């Protein structure tokens, strides 16, 4: 501590200490309390229980899955094209392609229900991670897409060439969708992402 | 300390790190806005570059956002910290070599980050798309060196007091490190807690890093260029402590329509209004410091940019405080209105302040006059007009989206209605993009210009060189 007198050095230390104390208080109020509440009080809904059973391991890039293959829980999710369920891998594709930037998966507690179905209690997302929810809604909400659009054929066609599938309306049909084509996705990927969407009930 | 400095003859020239960081930041600024520009074109013409897997919107968007935040804004912050901390402490940077190494590693890390995005390797967490190895990389190669250099330089200062900017630098680096750890995917937050922590983190990146450090930079640039002392240190301290006290609290205002605890939403919407206190304290303090020197607003590029940024902070914060109340938020949430607010924040406010710092510091670091003031003016007007057009177009399309949402209008009808505004956003957006190329060119020419020494100072220069 050359230069500044000891008094000023003390002030620096005390100031930084005050920052730490105030910030720690804020973390208790805005992280510890609400997170504790969320972890202890939220019970899974039927859908939440179903999905979290399908995605037993956190999907997407996690320490145990460094190549982002979505196979972290492969023994349960059963890989792609397997007999039971694709939806774990489908979620990985959904993340990898950045679908979530335009499609929320959270019906808002507003007039949203009219178009996108009922807003769900927190238990719907039970143990989901990451919870695939950005904030922009450039495209429709997908929380209940499996109920709204149950047809697998439609969804596959739509994911490949969305701008040709969305209901045409005469001259303006060219602008009926801003969703880009994903025709280069492999069949496995397409199947998986569609299974994932169909599970979103 | 002086003995210490003398015993380091092989240490780099003071200012090396700041210079390198300023230049790297400008390059990333150009790259990052090109990503944004391409994404914008896709919003208006979805067939543009369709079918190229590594150029889909889902890749361009995180590349854009993370490159402008980590490569431009944060690196410009580092440059400013490396330049201003020693200047304010009247000493040299604690470890110039560490700083230079960190900036090179930082550049490498940004390349790797964008490459992983192109390959679809992302966490799916907004503003934190990079994966855990990059988390570690950022922590140890970027944050720790920056923190060490900042704190140690302050501890070794040769001045008595600590100027307000230094309080911001020192405290914000500490807080952002904590935010970074708590918000990372490695914490394993799940369920609705994962959504909440995403926004707790993202909000604090804005509130405990981007906003206060930009302000700290303005607190340096404005008094330096005008020669006026800061209007009030007391207001500065109100600003500082209210940032520390309130700004970290309203993270939940990004999730007002989500099933998180009700008390948390109410708390956020009240404490969010409190962040008008630091915002207004800051604006007041800076504008009053300009007393008697307003002519510099049109004469001096550094002041022109910094003040414009400070002035944009007024509508930005007023808009923020209103849009987080439940009465308004349900209407505009999830629409382009928010994207417009985000650009008012990071482009209109923060970026303008940092560009001001570049115009102030870089010619001084290089020891040369700015290559072209005319180019600087073109840069200013292209960015300012481009931004205002961009903001207006996005806000208008956001209002269309909001009306569609509130009246259950058809989604495709809404897309048709907002299309003209999406085209306008492309045009104004590219004005901003091209403006930054002028910026880079101007700075490269400034750096490479031969040194011209005025007659009278030749002797001094030769003596110094010899
Ligand atoms: C320094 C300058 C800039 C900064 C700091 C910046 C920052 C950001 C941020 C933070 C977002 C996320 C917004 C949100 O999710 O609400 C964003 C999104 C975006 N930005 Fe920028 N931006 C800059 C310049 C530009 C420019 C010049 C353009 C276009 C030419 C552009 C186009 C976009 C696009 C298309 C998005 C995606 C919006 C969406 O998902 O709907 N940005 N930018
Ligand atoms: C009084 C001050 C402010 C308040 C109350 C405020 C409030 C808000 C709210 C409520 C949202 C989310 C809206 C929604 O998604 O429904 C938002 C978004 C945002 N704010 Fe602010 N804001 C303020 C100032 C700032 C400042 C100073 C910055 C940065 C320098 C900033 C940057 C952003 C960004 C980047 C977003 C977009 C987040 C996203 O959706 O991706 N805001 N703000």
XYZ file of C-alpha atoms and ligand atoms in Angstrom:
753
model
C 0.000 0.000 0.000
C 2.307 2.681 -1.190
C 0.769 5.896 -2.438
C -2.625 6.506 -0.842
C -2.606 6.962 2.886
C -3.799 4.161 5.102
C -7.073 5.960 5.653
C -7.903 5.850 1.974
C -6.862 2.194 1.777
C -9.233 1.449 4.623
C -12.004 3.291 2.834
C -11.480 1.142 -0.232
C -11.655 -2.056 1.810
C -14.695 -0.913 3.776
C -16.432 0.204 0.612
C -15.857 -3.128 -1.110
C -17.024 -4.924 2.020
C -20.226 -2.890 2.001
C -20.751 -3.814 -1.643
C -20.371 -7.473 -0.746
C -22.815 -7.236 2.160
C -25.486 -5.359 0.212
C -25.164 -7.614 -2.801
C -25.303 -10.719 -0.609
C -28.540 -9.425 0.914
C -29.960 -8.946 -2.540
C -28.955 -12.490 -3.478
C -30.725 -13.848 -0.399
C -33.927 -12.003 -1.267
C -33.925 -12.482 -5.026
C -32.235 -15.870 -5.390
C -32.194 -17.938 -2.224
C -35.783 -17.213 -1.123
C -37.596 -17.591 -4.458
C -35.504 -20.511 -5.658
C -36.043 -22.273 -2.357
C -39.754 -21.695 -2.750
C -39.740 -22.960 -6.314
C -37.863 -26.119 -5.460
C -39.888 -27.017 -2.429
C -43.401 -25.927 -3.285
C -43.825 -26.767 -6.942
C -45.442 -30.128 -7.640
C -45.358 -31.614 -11.130
C -48.524 -31.532 -13.192
C -49.380 -34.717 -15.076
C -47.650 -33.334 -18.157
C -44.673 -32.185 -16.110
C -44.284 -35.660 -14.630
C -44.586 -37.271 -18.061
C -42.027 -34.999 -19.688
C -39.557 -35.180 -16.875
C -39.748 -38.959 -17.078
C -38.981 -38.718 -20.785
C -36.073 -36.422 -20.125
C -34.527 -38.140 -17.169
C -31.232 -36.426 -17.597
C -30.867 -32.773 -18.336
C -30.769 -32.469 -22.056
C -28.648 -30.239 -24.158
C -25.080 -29.455 -23.345
C -24.226 -30.657 -19.890
C -21.015 -31.817 -18.345
C -21.862 -35.449 -18.969
C -22.709 -34.786 -22.597
C -19.913 -32.659 -23.997
C -20.782 -33.188 -27.646
C -24.364 -32.149 -27.206
C -25.655 -35.412 -28.577
C -28.565 -35.606 -26.213
C -27.575 -39.134 -25.332
C -26.812 -38.345 -21.725
C -29.902 -40.302 -20.730
C -29.839 -42.559 -23.771
C -30.614 -45.687 -21.831
C -34.020 -44.226 -21.066
C -34.637 -41.897 -23.980
C -33.539 -44.686 -26.281
C -31.703 -42.720 -28.915
C -33.272 -41.569 -32.103
C -35.474 -43.793 -34.165
C -35.744 -46.118 -31.205
C -38.953 -47.843 -30.250
C -39.935 -45.783 -27.229
C -39.293 -42.111 -27.426
C -37.367 -39.582 -29.405
C -38.299 -36.557 -27.513
C -35.079 -36.139 -25.567
C -33.126 -35.906 -28.768
C -35.863 -33.757 -30.262
C -35.310 -31.217 -27.524
C -31.626 -31.151 -28.370
C -32.463 -30.421 -32.012
C -34.859 -27.709 -30.864
C -32.043 -26.092 -28.915
C -29.375 -26.676 -31.517
C -31.348 -25.035 -34.302
C -32.265 -22.118 -32.064
C -36.025 -22.657 -32.532
C -36.618 -21.222 -29.078
C -35.505 -17.758 -30.131
C -38.744 -17.306 -32.030
C -41.078 -19.700 -30.254
C -41.815 -19.318 -26.584
C -42.944 -22.373 -24.670
C -44.882 -20.483 -22.078
C -48.468 -19.392 -22.557
C -48.726 -16.041 -20.822
C -51.212 -15.277 -18.097
C -52.996 -12.877 -20.429
C -55.434 -13.249 -23.293
C -53.041 -15.822 -24.685
C -55.280 -18.735 -23.805
C -57.569 -17.739 -26.660
C -54.965 -18.770 -29.231
C -52.407 -20.899 -27.505
C -54.223 -22.811 -24.787
C -54.343 -22.495 -21.026
C -51.480 -20.943 -19.090
C -49.881 -23.709 -17.067
C -48.786 -23.801 -13.440
C -45.071 -24.002 -12.795
C -45.249 -27.777 -12.399
C -45.570 -28.104 -16.178
C -41.829 -27.423 -16.528
C -40.998 -29.809 -13.699
C -37.247 -30.475 -13.706
C -36.915 -29.328 -17.318
C -33.527 -27.912 -18.072
C -32.797 -25.678 -19.745
C -36.373 -24.713 -19.816
C -36.379 -23.699 -23.509
C -37.928 -20.341 -23.011
C -36.575 -17.200 -24.531
C -38.756 -14.104 -24.487
C -39.366 -13.166 -28.108
C -42.446 -14.440 -29.810
C -41.654 -14.083 -33.474
C -43.593 -17.286 -34.111
C -46.515 -18.862 -32.246
C -46.176 -20.186 -28.724
C -45.467 -23.925 -28.704
C -46.389 -24.950 -25.192
C -49.505 -26.770 -26.347
C -48.546 -27.365 -29.944
C -49.011 -31.114 -29.535
C -52.676 -30.498 -28.753
C -53.191 -27.849 -31.399
C -51.393 -29.608 -34.255
C -51.339 -33.324 -33.539
C -50.589 -34.449 -37.115
C -47.090 -35.765 -37.513
C -47.210 -35.512 -41.300
C -48.206 -31.880 -41.129
C -45.492 -31.038 -38.657
C -42.793 -32.785 -40.659
C -43.858 -31.057 -43.851
C -44.036 -27.779 -42.006
C -40.601 -28.079 -40.442
C -39.120 -28.838 -43.859
C -40.819 -26.107 -45.862
C -42.811 -23.884 -43.500
C -43.326 -21.171 -46.058
C -45.116 -23.527 -48.407
C -47.265 -25.233 -45.820
C -48.779 -22.424 -43.804
C -52.264 -21.931 -45.119
C -52.070 -19.994 -48.375
C -54.114 -16.873 -48.875
C -54.073 -15.769 -52.496
C -51.685 -13.026 -53.461
C -50.343 -12.424 -49.996
C -49.427 -16.040 -49.439
C -45.762 -15.273 -49.810
C -45.747 -13.553 -46.425
C -47.703 -16.104 -44.486
C -44.704 -17.255 -42.480
C -41.301 -15.875 -41.604
C -40.056 -19.239 -40.465
C -37.037 -20.355 -42.481
C -37.014 -23.721 -44.252
C -35.268 -26.552 -42.466
C -35.276 -28.961 -45.407
C -31.679 -29.924 -44.795
C -32.424 -31.527 -41.454
C -31.936 -35.292 -41.550
C -34.940 -37.555 -41.223
C -33.799 -38.570 -37.771
C -33.601 -34.985 -36.647
C -36.949 -34.107 -38.165
C -38.631 -37.084 -36.609
C -37.155 -36.344 -33.231
C -38.077 -32.677 -33.171
C -41.610 -33.488 -34.297
C -41.949 -36.099 -31.570
C -40.780 -33.511 -29.100
C -43.368 -31.024 -30.336
C -46.136 -33.597 -30.277
C -45.354 -34.308 -26.662
C -45.938 -30.646 -25.793
C -49.544 -30.972 -24.732
C 6.017 0.627 -6.021
C 8.290 2.833 -8.097
C 11.210 0.544 -7.319
C 9.005 -2.307 -8.358
C 8.199 -0.668 -11.673
C 11.821 0.073 -12.329
C 12.757 -3.550 -11.728
C 10.499 -4.582 -14.603
C 12.424 -3.255 -17.574
C 11.063 -5.904 -19.881
C 7.487 -5.014 -19.100
C 5.468 -3.760 -22.042
C 4.913 -0.129 -22.789
C 2.077 1.274 -20.672
C -1.106 1.409 -22.704
C -0.320 -1.635 -24.869
C -3.216 -3.617 -23.449
C -5.687 -0.756 -23.730
C -4.710 -0.111 -27.340
C -5.021 -3.769 -28.274
C -8.340 -4.071 -26.481
C -9.794 -0.968 -28.128
C -8.850 -2.216 -31.585
C -10.073 -5.750 -30.962
C -13.330 -4.359 -29.637
C -13.893 -2.278 -32.767
C -13.256 -5.293 -34.983
C -15.751 -7.357 -32.981
C -18.195 -4.476 -33.161
C -18.051 -4.684 -36.962
C -18.422 -8.461 -36.937
C -21.175 -8.483 -34.351
C -23.313 -5.934 -36.166
C -22.901 -7.866 -39.429
C -24.389 -10.895 -37.678
C -27.248 -8.685 -36.511
C -27.671 -7.223 -39.963
C -27.954 -10.656 -41.568
C -30.465 -11.733 -38.933
C -32.476 -8.583 -39.621
C -32.632 -9.356 -43.347
C -33.985 -12.789 -42.497
C -36.766 -11.217 -40.474
C -37.892 -9.307 -43.560
C -36.953 -11.825 -46.265
C -36.943 -15.301 -44.723
C -35.612 -16.942 -47.893
C -32.392 -14.950 -47.642
C -29.535 -17.450 -47.130
C -32.140 -20.114 -46.421
C -30.841 -23.641 -46.148
C -27.337 -22.807 -44.966
C -27.285 -24.595 -41.624
C -24.641 -22.388 -40.027
C -26.328 -19.173 -41.107
C -29.850 -19.787 -39.855
C -31.501 -17.250 -37.619
C -30.904 -19.580 -34.679
C -27.153 -19.268 -35.200
C -26.981 -15.619 -36.224
C -28.955 -14.405 -33.237
C -26.774 -15.756 -30.431
C -23.665 -14.910 -32.463
C -24.915 -11.343 -32.788
C -25.937 -10.853 -29.185
C -22.988 -12.588 -27.575
C -20.469 -10.990 -29.921
C -21.713 -7.458 -29.311
C -21.932 -8.002 -25.553
C -18.744 -9.964 -24.991
C -16.659 -8.842 -27.955
C -17.629 -5.209 -28.291
C -19.173 -3.815 -25.108
C -17.267 -5.857 -22.564
C -13.982 -5.642 -24.404
C -14.372 -1.896 -24.797
C -15.021 -1.841 -21.033
C -11.795 -3.753 -20.473
C -9.954 -1.318 -22.712
C -11.400 1.603 -20.781
C -10.556 -0.025 -17.460
C -6.987 -0.707 -18.615
C -6.672 2.885 -19.771
C -8.572 4.806 -17.101
C -7.637 2.924 -13.944
C -3.900 3.689 -14.142
C -4.673 7.240 -15.256
C -6.957 7.819 -12.273
C -4.517 6.134 -9.882
C -1.583 8.072 -11.252
C 0.451 4.914 -11.664
C 0.932 2.189 -14.251
C -1.215 -0.846 -14.791
C -0.400 -3.541 -12.253
C 0.546 -6.103 -14.879
C 0.534 -5.049 -18.501
C 1.654 -8.460 -19.787
C -1.180 -10.259 -18.076
C -3.600 -7.793 -19.620
C -2.203 -8.216 -23.123
C -2.250 -12.000 -22.826
C -5.818 -11.871 -21.605
C -6.943 -9.787 -24.585
C -5.363 -12.190 -27.081
C -6.945 -15.155 -25.324
C -10.214 -13.247 -25.301
C -10.061 -12.802 -29.078
C -9.341 -16.485 -29.519
C -12.202 -17.365 -27.212
C -14.637 -15.283 -29.241
C -13.631 -17.118 -32.396
C -14.173 -20.437 -30.662
C -17.497 -19.295 -29.224
C -18.858 -18.257 -32.613
C -17.586 -21.479 -34.172
C -19.429 -23.555 -31.580
C -22.631 -21.620 -32.277
C -22.224 -22.263 -35.997
C -21.993 -25.946 -35.123
C -25.174 -25.749 -33.062
C -23.452 -26.238 -29.731
C -25.423 -23.968 -27.409
C -26.926 -24.116 -23.957
C -30.278 -22.689 -24.995
C -30.003 -20.034 -22.291
C -30.476 -16.515 -23.587
C -27.433 -14.261 -23.175
C -25.475 -17.289 -21.957
C -25.490 -19.496 -25.035
C -21.853 -20.455 -24.746
C -21.223 -23.838 -23.172
C -19.493 -24.688 -19.933
C -15.924 -24.992 -21.234
C -16.281 -21.433 -22.494
C -17.652 -20.456 -19.073
C -14.407 -21.642 -17.538
C -12.412 -19.907 -20.241
C -14.178 -16.597 -19.625
C -13.721 -16.920 -15.886
C -10.012 -17.676 -15.869
C -8.699 -15.941 -18.960
C -10.896 -12.858 -19.001
C -12.522 -12.064 -15.678
C -9.728 -12.981 -13.293
C -6.997 -11.057 -15.159
C -9.292 -8.060 -15.512
C -10.228 -8.123 -11.838
C -6.644 -8.582 -10.650
C -5.368 -5.756 -12.782
C -8.134 -3.399 -11.736
C -8.006 -4.123 -8.010
C -4.237 -4.285 -7.723
C -3.785 -1.047 -9.633
C -6.225 0.642 -7.268
C -4.400 -0.769 -4.260
C -1.094 0.541 -5.606
C -2.443 3.949 -6.484
C -0.464 7.082 -5.900
C -3.494 9.272 -5.397
C -5.321 9.763 -2.153
C -9.007 9.478 -2.853
C -10.741 7.036 -5.140
C -12.590 8.648 -8.014
C -16.164 7.507 -8.574
C -15.329 5.677 -11.819
C -12.922 3.459 -9.929
C -15.591 2.486 -7.425
C -17.719 1.354 -10.314
C -14.937 -0.581 -12.034
C -13.836 -2.344 -8.866
C -17.290 -3.214 -7.558
C -18.849 -4.176 -10.878
C -16.131 -6.677 -11.733
C -16.740 -8.333 -8.386
C -20.519 -8.432 -8.771
C -20.512 -9.576 -12.385
C -18.269 -12.517 -11.465
C -20.816 -13.665 -8.883
C -23.674 -13.154 -11.336
C -21.789 -15.095 -13.971
C -21.302 -18.091 -11.705
C -24.851 -18.144 -10.324
C -26.367 -17.723 -13.778
C -24.377 -20.377 -15.564
C -25.832 -23.612 -16.820
C -23.412 -25.528 -14.633
C -25.462 -24.561 -11.590
C -28.066 -26.987 -12.870
C -31.120 -24.843 -12.202
C -34.165 -26.728 -13.405
C -37.857 -26.280 -13.944
C -39.239 -22.785 -13.645
C -36.178 -21.895 -11.560
C -34.131 -22.291 -14.717
C -36.223 -19.622 -16.448
C -35.970 -17.355 -13.429
C -32.220 -17.708 -13.078
C -31.757 -17.090 -16.792
C -33.371 -13.717 -16.285
C -31.781 -13.020 -12.947
C -28.473 -13.465 -14.692
C -29.385 -11.561 -17.868
C -30.866 -8.685 -15.913
C -27.746 -8.356 -13.812
C -25.438 -8.463 -16.794
C -27.322 -5.377 -17.899
C -27.721 -3.787 -14.484
C -24.496 -4.587 -12.670
C -22.169 -4.530 -15.627
C -23.279 -2.802 -18.805
C -25.201 0.104 -17.257
C -22.838 1.075 -14.409
C -19.575 0.586 -16.279
C -20.869 2.680 -19.179
C -21.752 5.343 -16.641
C -18.315 5.120 -15.055
C -16.752 5.700 -18.459
C -18.909 8.777 -19.036
C -17.867 10.048 -15.594
C -14.307 9.921 -16.864
C -14.674 11.199 -20.406
C -16.930 14.178 -19.759
C -14.866 15.913 -17.048
C -11.618 15.136 -18.877
C -12.645 16.654 -22.185
C -14.604 19.607 -20.813
C -12.087 20.376 -18.110
C -14.951 20.856 -15.672
C -14.844 18.915 -12.424
C -17.635 16.375 -11.957
C -20.711 18.341 -10.869
C -21.247 16.421 -7.645
C -19.431 13.544 -6.049
C -22.309 13.157 -3.650
C -24.743 12.493 -6.500
C -22.132 10.132 -7.894
C -22.212 8.202 -4.643
C -26.000 8.124 -4.602
C -25.746 6.701 -8.093
C -23.197 4.107 -7.063
C -24.895 2.879 -3.914
C -28.339 2.796 -5.460
C -26.967 0.633 -8.286
C -25.511 -1.752 -5.737
C -28.642 -1.625 -3.631
C -31.514 -1.811 -6.123
C -30.311 -2.798 -9.534
C -29.837 -6.465 -8.784
C -33.360 -6.917 -7.465
C -35.927 -6.714 -10.296
C -34.756 -9.673 -12.432
C -38.298 -11.062 -12.326
C -39.634 -8.144 -14.392
C -38.605 -10.126 -17.462
C -41.030 -12.874 -16.470
C -44.127 -10.950 -15.487
C -46.453 -13.383 -17.252
C -44.805 -16.573 -16.032
C -45.847 -18.771 -13.117
C -43.197 -17.593 -10.709
C -44.139 -16.563 -7.156
C -46.496 -13.584 -7.163
C -44.614 -11.719 -4.431
C -41.522 -11.868 -6.590
C -43.269 -10.168 -9.496
C -44.702 -7.431 -7.295
C -41.336 -6.956 -5.653
C -39.668 -6.682 -9.056
C -42.126 -4.201 -10.365
C -41.659 -1.937 -7.353
C -37.901 -2.277 -7.028
C -37.644 -1.785 -10.779
C -39.002 1.716 -10.412
C -36.311 2.376 -7.819
C -33.664 1.910 -10.488
C -34.805 5.208 -11.872
C -32.847 6.724 -8.966
C -29.377 5.745 -10.189
C -30.419 6.384 -13.760
C -31.562 9.939 -13.085
C -28.704 10.669 -10.701
C -26.287 9.714 -13.435
C -27.934 11.737 -16.177
C -28.258 14.799 -13.923
C -24.679 14.629 -12.826
C -23.295 14.361 -16.330
C -25.494 17.040 -17.856
C -24.689 19.507 -15.073
C -20.994 18.809 -15.532
C -21.384 20.149 -19.076
C -22.131 23.603 -17.682
C -20.641 26.258 -19.910
C -19.144 23.725 -22.313
C -22.147 22.771 -24.399
C -20.466 23.946 -27.579
C -18.271 20.836 -27.316
C -21.370 18.784 -28.055
C -21.015 19.749 -31.690
C -17.273 20.304 -31.765
C -15.704 17.324 -30.098
C -16.474 13.758 -31.261
C -15.780 12.228 -27.838
C -18.277 14.550 -26.152
C -20.748 14.223 -28.995
C -20.894 10.445 -28.670
C -20.808 10.299 -24.899
C -23.521 12.899 -24.429
C -25.758 11.326 -27.032
C -25.473 8.076 -25.124
C -26.288 9.817 -21.859
C -29.294 11.504 -23.425
C -30.591 8.174 -24.759
C -30.448 6.908 -21.181
C -33.406 9.161 -20.332
C -36.054 7.643 -22.651
C -34.476 4.239 -22.076
C -35.029 4.252 -18.341
C -38.410 5.889 -18.473
C -39.489 3.298 -21.000
C -38.063 0.571 -18.794
C -39.828 1.749 -15.677
C -43.177 1.873 -17.443
C -42.924 -1.351 -19.356
C -42.263 -3.411 -16.298
C -45.544 -2.532 -14.590
C -48.067 -5.305 -15.039
C -50.565 -2.932 -16.584
C -48.278 -2.344 -19.533
C -46.032 -5.361 -19.627
C -48.671 -7.880 -20.622
C -49.260 -5.841 -23.765
C -45.754 -5.460 -25.142
C -43.985 -8.494 -23.654
C -42.444 -10.752 -26.288
C -42.837 -8.229 -29.088
C -40.335 -6.182 -31.046
C -41.037 -3.332 -28.636
C -38.695 -5.102 -26.230
C -36.102 -5.630 -28.950
C -36.257 -1.873 -29.581
C -35.771 -1.210 -25.847
C -32.816 -3.615 -25.848
C -31.161 -1.732 -28.699
C -31.863 1.625 -27.081
C -29.995 0.232 -24.076
C -27.030 -1.482 -25.615
C -26.692 0.520 -28.809
C -28.219 3.923 -28.026
C -26.926 4.291 -24.488
C -24.003 1.982 -23.823
C -22.382 1.801 -27.264
C -22.477 5.566 -27.769
C -20.668 6.087 -24.478
C -17.994 3.534 -25.366
C -17.459 4.966 -28.825
C -16.977 8.332 -27.115
C -14.301 6.747 -24.961
C -12.603 5.337 -28.061
C -12.553 8.776 -29.706
C -11.094 10.207 -26.527
C -8.575 7.556 -25.596
C -7.340 5.915 -28.766
C -5.686 8.971 -30.380
C -4.047 9.679 -27.023
C -2.818 6.106 -26.698
C -1.457 6.213 -30.221
C -0.007 9.672 -29.701
C -1.517 10.831 -32.980
C -4.408 13.062 -33.955
C -7.580 11.478 -35.274
C -7.145 10.682 -38.973
C -10.393 12.304 -40.095
C -12.900 14.325 -38.153
C -15.180 14.271 -41.211
C -15.271 10.479 -41.122
C -16.024 10.646 -37.415
C -19.008 12.859 -38.230
C -20.216 10.446 -40.887
C -19.837 7.654 -38.368
C -21.844 9.589 -35.816
C -24.720 10.501 -38.083
C -24.972 7.105 -39.717
C -25.130 5.452 -36.318
C -27.445 8.030 -34.760
C -29.921 8.252 -37.644
C -29.640 4.533 -38.269
C -30.383 3.790 -34.642
C -33.341 6.146 -34.391
C -34.884 4.706 -37.548
C -34.184 1.175 -36.374
C -35.739 1.869 -32.992
C -38.814 3.507 -34.491
C -39.378 0.658 -36.956
C -39.017 -1.971 -34.248
C -41.246 -0.097 -31.831
C -43.929 0.293 -34.485
C -43.802 -3.372 -35.410
C -43.827 -4.195 -31.706
C -47.061 -2.246 -31.321
C -48.553 -4.171 -34.232
C -47.537 -7.446 -32.630
C -48.956 -6.291 -29.330
C -52.262 -5.300 -30.891
C -52.423 -8.664 -32.638
C -51.757 -10.411 -29.354
C -54.361 -8.436 -27.462
C -57.091 -8.834 -30.051
C -56.354 -12.443 -30.988
C -55.696 -11.413 -34.516
C -54.307 -14.033 -36.894
C -50.577 -14.540 -36.720
C -50.091 -14.365 -40.462
C -52.156 -11.192 -40.727
C -49.852 -9.653 -38.171
C -46.777 -10.721 -40.142
C -48.117 -9.050 -43.256
C -48.909 -5.851 -41.371
C -45.477 -5.551 -39.830
C -43.527 -6.418 -42.958
C -42.900 -2.825 -44.120
C -41.401 -2.033 -40.725
C -39.177 -5.078 -40.950
C -37.858 -3.775 -44.269
C -37.268 -0.346 -42.707
C -35.363 -2.002 -39.864
C -33.104 -3.684 -42.428
C -32.311 -0.391 -44.157
C -31.666 1.584 -40.987
C -29.857 -1.366 -39.438
C -27.419 -1.574 -42.323
C -26.782 2.139 -42.011
C -25.486 1.359 -38.529
C -23.461 -1.596 -39.778
C -21.746 0.386 -42.532
C -21.118 3.270 -40.139
C -18.954 0.989 -38.030
C -16.786 0.138 -41.035
C -16.029 3.854 -41.358
C -15.144 3.810 -37.668
C -12.711 0.924 -38.091
C -11.177 2.490 -41.195
C -10.747 5.831 -39.437
C -9.026 4.199 -36.488
C -6.757 2.045 -38.654
C -5.691 5.114 -40.616
C -5.114 6.956 -37.342
C -2.869 4.164 -36.121
C -0.916 3.784 -39.337
C -0.495 7.494 -40.095
C 3.137 8.587 -40.001
C 3.987 10.598 -36.926
C 4.181 14.243 -37.796
C 5.904 16.301 -35.185
C 5.215 20.014 -35.211
C 8.377 22.094 -35.764
C 8.667 23.485 -32.284
C 8.431 20.106 -30.596
C 10.916 18.263 -32.784
C 13.711 18.645 -30.309
C 11.542 17.281 -27.531
C 10.499 14.324 -29.677
C 14.054 13.413 -30.652
C 15.163 13.724 -27.068
C 12.343 11.442 -25.977
C 13.102 8.927 -28.730
C 16.801 8.947 -27.945
C -23.740 -2.312 -30.815
C -24.773 -2.578 -31.452
C -25.808 -3.589 -31.084
C -26.032 -4.178 -29.877
C -25.278 -3.959 -28.577
C -27.125 -5.099 -30.049
C -27.657 -5.898 -29.040
C -28.699 -6.778 -29.195
C -29.373 -7.469 -28.140
C -29.042 -7.351 -26.664
C -30.339 -8.228 -28.687
C -31.327 -9.107 -27.937
C -32.620 -8.355 -27.838
C -33.714 -9.097 -27.176
O -33.676 -10.320 -27.111
O -34.661 -8.457 -26.693
C -30.283 -8.047 -30.105
C -31.111 -8.680 -31.012
C -31.094 -8.432 -32.359
N -30.342 -7.451 -32.998
Fe -28.937 -6.258 -32.181
N -27.542 -5.049 -31.340
C -26.753 -4.135 -32.004
C -26.852 -3.766 -33.326
C -27.686 -4.374 -34.224
C -27.785 -4.019 -35.613
C -26.979 -2.937 -36.273
C -28.722 -4.851 -36.148
C -29.256 -4.934 -37.556
C -28.770 -4.450 -38.580
C -29.203 -5.729 -35.133
C -30.143 -6.721 -35.314
C -30.649 -7.533 -34.337
C -31.584 -8.608 -34.550
C -32.158 -9.046 -35.877
C -31.870 -9.163 -33.324
C -32.818 -10.335 -33.024
C -34.152 -9.840 -32.569
C -35.142 -10.940 -32.363
O -34.792 -12.009 -31.875
O -36.316 -10.742 -32.690
N -28.577 -5.404 -33.954
N -29.269 -7.149 -30.391
C -35.344 2.039 -15.046
C -34.666 1.297 -15.826
C -35.146 0.064 -16.575
C -36.230 -0.718 -16.368
C -37.261 -0.596 -15.284
C -36.217 -1.744 -17.387
C -37.183 -2.717 -17.536
C -37.158 -3.703 -18.478
C -38.135 -4.739 -18.617
C -39.357 -4.883 -17.754
C -37.779 -5.540 -19.630
C -38.438 -6.809 -20.089
C -39.668 -6.579 -20.831
C -40.304 -7.867 -21.239
O -39.616 -8.791 -21.723
O -41.510 -7.952 -21.076
C -36.548 -5.020 -20.150
C -35.837 -5.585 -21.182
C -34.538 -5.232 -21.469
N -33.820 -4.194 -20.906
Fe -34.528 -2.809 -19.636
N -35.126 -1.564 -18.178
C -34.441 -0.478 -17.699
C -33.258 0.011 -18.180
C -32.401 -0.730 -18.956
C -31.021 -0.455 -19.123
C -30.264 0.692 -18.479
C -30.537 -1.436 -19.932
C -29.134 -1.687 -20.427
C -28.181 -0.856 -20.523
C -31.637 -2.291 -20.299
C -31.547 -3.365 -21.154
C -32.576 -4.205 -21.459
C -32.472 -5.277 -22.428
C -31.240 -5.652 -23.251
C -33.707 -5.924 -22.433
C -34.113 -7.083 -23.319
C -34.097 -8.349 -22.598
C -34.613 -9.440 -23.511
O -35.829 -9.655 -23.534
O -33.811 -10.071 -24.194
N -32.764 -1.828 -19.684
N -36.193 -3.889 -19.429
